[in-house]
Amino acid sequence: MNIALLLAYLTATLLLLLTPGPVVALVTGTALAQGPRRAFATAIGTNMASLVLIALAALTLAGVVALEGRWLAVLGTAGSLYIGSMAWSALRSAPDATGLQPGLRGGWLRGFLTAIANPKDILFFAAFFPQFIAITPDLTRSLIWLTVVWLVVDLGVLSLLILLVRRWLPGRRSPLLARISALFLLLIAVAGVIYNLRELF
């Protein structure tokens, strides 16, 4: 096994997961609005979406599926529009009787859809992920290692963020911080649409 390449992949994965994006905004917003249990369910959903994207990357590497840059831009645009609509809904909705923003409610399905629509993850798995496939001489073993490392680090980082948010941020500020998360999601969506439309045209 190429330990140096595996460590490089681990570092790249950590940096990607710690970079603020729609998944981080959704999970932390859910932790603030609905508590750790719902946030963990959201994190599991994002993790399952990663498995789908990893499978797509594996099929690409095996030559079964060919991903053209144009189609990635179309998928990225659609994903950005979904994230934007979710964020806009959260920003426009008034807090309910519990003080929660209805549009920011997480859960397994919301986490899955947000992560599968995340342009950053689509790009990572389709373009960057294959750069680390040579960690072992066997394609299948390499894919297993890369997948396990991603899933463990992904869940670990999101779990840590959930615990930090719940422990260090006061409950009275949760509605404001949830709205900030929604605004951040909206900004990411706008940037994603602009970037992907430029790639298309």
Coordinates of C-alpha atoms in Angstrom, one line a residue:
M1 CA 0.0 0.0 0.0
N2 CA 1.2 3.5 -0.8
I3 CA 1.0 5.1 2.6
A4 CA 2.1 8.5 1.5
L5 CA -0.7 8.6 -1.1
L6 CA -3.2 7.4 1.5
L7 CA -2.1 10.2 3.9
A8 CA -2.4 12.7 1.1
Y9 CA -5.9 11.5 0.5
L10 CA -6.8 11.7 4.2
T11 CA -5.5 15.3 4.3
A12 CA -7.4 16.3 1.2
T13 CA -10.6 14.7 2.6
L14 CA -10.2 16.5 5.9
L15 CA -9.6 19.8 4.2
L16 CA -12.6 19.3 1.9
L17 CA -14.9 18.3 4.8
L18 CA -13.8 21.2 7.0
T19 CA -14.4 23.7 4.2
P20 CA -17.7 25.4 4.8
G21 CA -20.3 24.2 2.3
P22 CA -23.9 23.2 2.0
V23 CA -23.5 19.9 4.0
V24 CA -21.8 21.7 6.9
A25 CA -24.3 24.5 6.8
L26 CA -27.3 22.1 6.8
V27 CA -25.9 19.8 9.5
T28 CA -25.0 22.6 11.9
G29 CA -28.2 24.5 11.2
T30 CA -30.2 21.3 11.9
A31 CA -28.2 20.8 15.2
L32 CA -29.1 24.3 16.2
A33 CA -32.7 24.1 15.3
Q34 CA -33.6 20.5 16.1
G35 CA -30.9 19.1 18.2
P36 CA -28.2 16.5 17.8
R37 CA -30.4 13.4 17.0
R38 CA -31.9 15.0 13.9
A39 CA -28.5 16.4 12.9
F40 CA -26.9 13.0 13.1
A41 CA -29.7 11.6 10.9
T42 CA -29.0 14.4 8.5
A43 CA -25.2 13.5 8.6
I44 CA -26.1 9.8 7.9
G45 CA -28.1 11.0 4.8
T46 CA -25.1 13.0 3.5
N47 CA -22.9 10.0 4.1
M48 CA -25.2 7.7 2.0
A49 CA -25.1 10.3 -0.8
S50 CA -21.3 10.1 -0.7
L51 CA -21.6 6.3 -1.3
V52 CA -23.7 7.0 -4.4
L53 CA -21.1 9.5 -5.7
I54 CA -18.2 7.2 -4.9
A55 CA -20.0 4.4 -6.8
L56 CA -20.4 6.7 -9.8
A57 CA -16.7 7.6 -9.6
A58 CA -15.8 3.9 -9.4
L59 CA -17.9 3.1 -12.5
T60 CA -16.1 6.0 -14.3
L61 CA -12.7 4.6 -13.4
A62 CA -13.8 1.1 -14.5
G63 CA -14.8 2.6 -17.9
V64 CA -18.5 1.6 -17.4
V65 CA -19.7 5.2 -17.2
A66 CA -18.2 8.2 -19.1
L67 CA -18.8 11.6 -17.4
E68 CA -18.5 14.6 -19.7
G69 CA -17.7 18.0 -18.3
R70 CA -20.9 19.4 -19.8
W71 CA -23.0 16.9 -17.9
L72 CA -21.2 17.6 -14.6
A73 CA -22.0 21.3 -15.2
V74 CA -25.7 20.4 -15.8
L75 CA -25.8 18.3 -12.6
G76 CA -24.0 21.0 -10.7
T77 CA -26.5 23.6 -11.8
A78 CA -29.4 21.4 -10.9
G79 CA -27.9 20.7 -7.5
S80 CA -27.2 24.4 -6.8
L81 CA -30.8 25.3 -7.7
Y82 CA -32.1 22.6 -5.3
I83 CA -29.8 23.9 -2.5
G84 CA -30.9 27.5 -3.3
S85 CA -34.6 26.7 -3.2
M86 CA -34.2 25.0 0.2
A87 CA -32.3 28.0 1.6
W88 CA -34.7 30.5 0.1
S89 CA -37.6 28.6 1.7
A90 CA -35.9 28.7 5.1
L91 CA -35.1 32.4 4.9
R92 CA -38.7 33.3 3.9
S93 CA -40.4 31.1 6.5
A94 CA -41.2 32.5 10.0
P95 CA -40.2 30.4 13.0
D96 CA -42.9 28.1 14.1
A97 CA -44.2 27.6 17.7
T98 CA -40.9 25.9 18.7
G99 CA -38.8 28.7 17.3
L100 CA -37.5 26.5 14.4
Q101 CA -37.2 27.5 10.8
P102 CA -39.4 25.1 8.9
G103 CA -37.2 25.2 5.8
L104 CA -34.1 24.3 7.8
R105 CA -35.4 21.0 9.1
G106 CA -32.9 18.3 8.4
G107 CA -33.3 14.5 8.4
W108 CA -32.0 11.6 6.4
L109 CA -33.7 12.5 3.1
R110 CA -32.8 16.2 3.3
G111 CA -29.2 15.3 4.1
F112 CA -29.1 12.9 1.2
L113 CA -30.6 15.3 -1.3
T114 CA -28.4 18.2 -0.2
A115 CA -25.2 16.1 -0.4
I116 CA -26.1 14.5 -3.7
A117 CA -26.8 17.9 -5.1
N118 CA -23.6 19.5 -3.7
P119 CA -21.5 20.6 -6.7
K120 CA -18.3 20.4 -4.6
D121 CA -18.8 16.7 -3.9
I122 CA -19.8 15.9 -7.5
L123 CA -16.5 17.6 -8.6
F124 CA -14.5 15.9 -5.9
F125 CA -15.6 12.4 -6.6
A126 CA -15.6 12.7 -10.4
A127 CA -12.3 14.5 -10.8
F128 CA -10.2 14.5 -7.7
F129 CA -11.0 11.1 -6.2
P130 CA -9.5 9.2 -9.1
Q131 CA -6.1 10.8 -8.4
F132 CA -5.7 8.6 -5.3
I133 CA -6.8 5.3 -6.8
A134 CA -3.2 4.0 -6.9
I135 CA -2.9 3.6 -3.1
T136 CA -2.9 -0.2 -3.8
P137 CA -2.1 -2.1 -7.0
D138 CA -5.7 -3.5 -7.1
L139 CA -8.5 -1.1 -8.2
T140 CA -11.1 -2.8 -6.0
R141 CA -9.0 -2.7 -2.9
S142 CA -8.1 0.9 -3.5
L143 CA -11.8 1.8 -3.9
I144 CA -12.6 0.0 -0.6
W145 CA -9.9 1.9 1.3
L146 CA -10.8 5.3 -0.2
T147 CA -14.5 4.7 0.5
V148 CA -13.9 3.6 4.1
V149 CA -11.6 6.5 4.9
W150 CA -14.1 9.0 3.4
L151 CA -17.1 7.6 5.3
V152 CA -15.2 7.5 8.7
V153 CA -13.7 10.9 8.3
D154 CA -17.0 12.4 7.0
L155 CA -19.0 11.1 9.9
G156 CA -16.3 12.0 12.4
V157 CA -16.0 15.6 11.2
L158 CA -19.8 16.1 11.0
S159 CA -20.3 14.5 14.5
L160 CA -17.7 16.8 15.9
L161 CA -19.3 19.9 14.4
I162 CA -22.7 18.8 15.8
L163 CA -21.3 18.4 19.3
L164 CA -19.4 21.7 19.2
V165 CA -22.4 23.6 17.9
R166 CA -24.7 22.2 20.6
R167 CA -22.2 22.7 23.4
W168 CA -20.7 26.1 22.7
L169 CA -23.6 28.1 21.1
P170 CA -26.4 29.3 23.3
G171 CA -29.9 28.2 22.6
R172 CA -31.3 31.7 22.4
R173 CA -29.1 32.4 19.4
S174 CA -30.1 29.2 17.6
P175 CA -32.8 30.9 15.4
L176 CA -30.4 33.6 14.3
L177 CA -27.6 31.2 13.6
A178 CA -30.0 28.9 11.7
R179 CA -30.9 31.9 9.5
I180 CA -27.2 32.6 8.9
S181 CA -26.8 28.9 7.9
A182 CA -29.7 29.3 5.4
L183 CA -28.2 32.5 4.0
F184 CA -24.8 30.8 3.6
L185 CA -26.6 27.9 1.7
L186 CA -28.2 30.5 -0.5
L187 CA -24.8 32.2 -1.3
I188 CA -23.3 28.8 -2.1
A189 CA -26.2 28.0 -4.4
V190 CA -25.8 31.3 -6.3
A191 CA -22.1 30.8 -6.7
G192 CA -22.7 27.2 -7.9
V193 CA -25.2 28.3 -10.5
I194 CA -22.9 31.1 -11.8
Y195 CA -19.9 28.7 -11.9
N196 CA -21.7 25.9 -13.7
L197 CA -23.4 28.2 -16.2
R198 CA -20.1 29.6 -17.1
E199 CA -18.8 26.0 -17.7
L200 CA -21.8 25.3 -19.9
F201 CA -21.6 28.5 -22.0

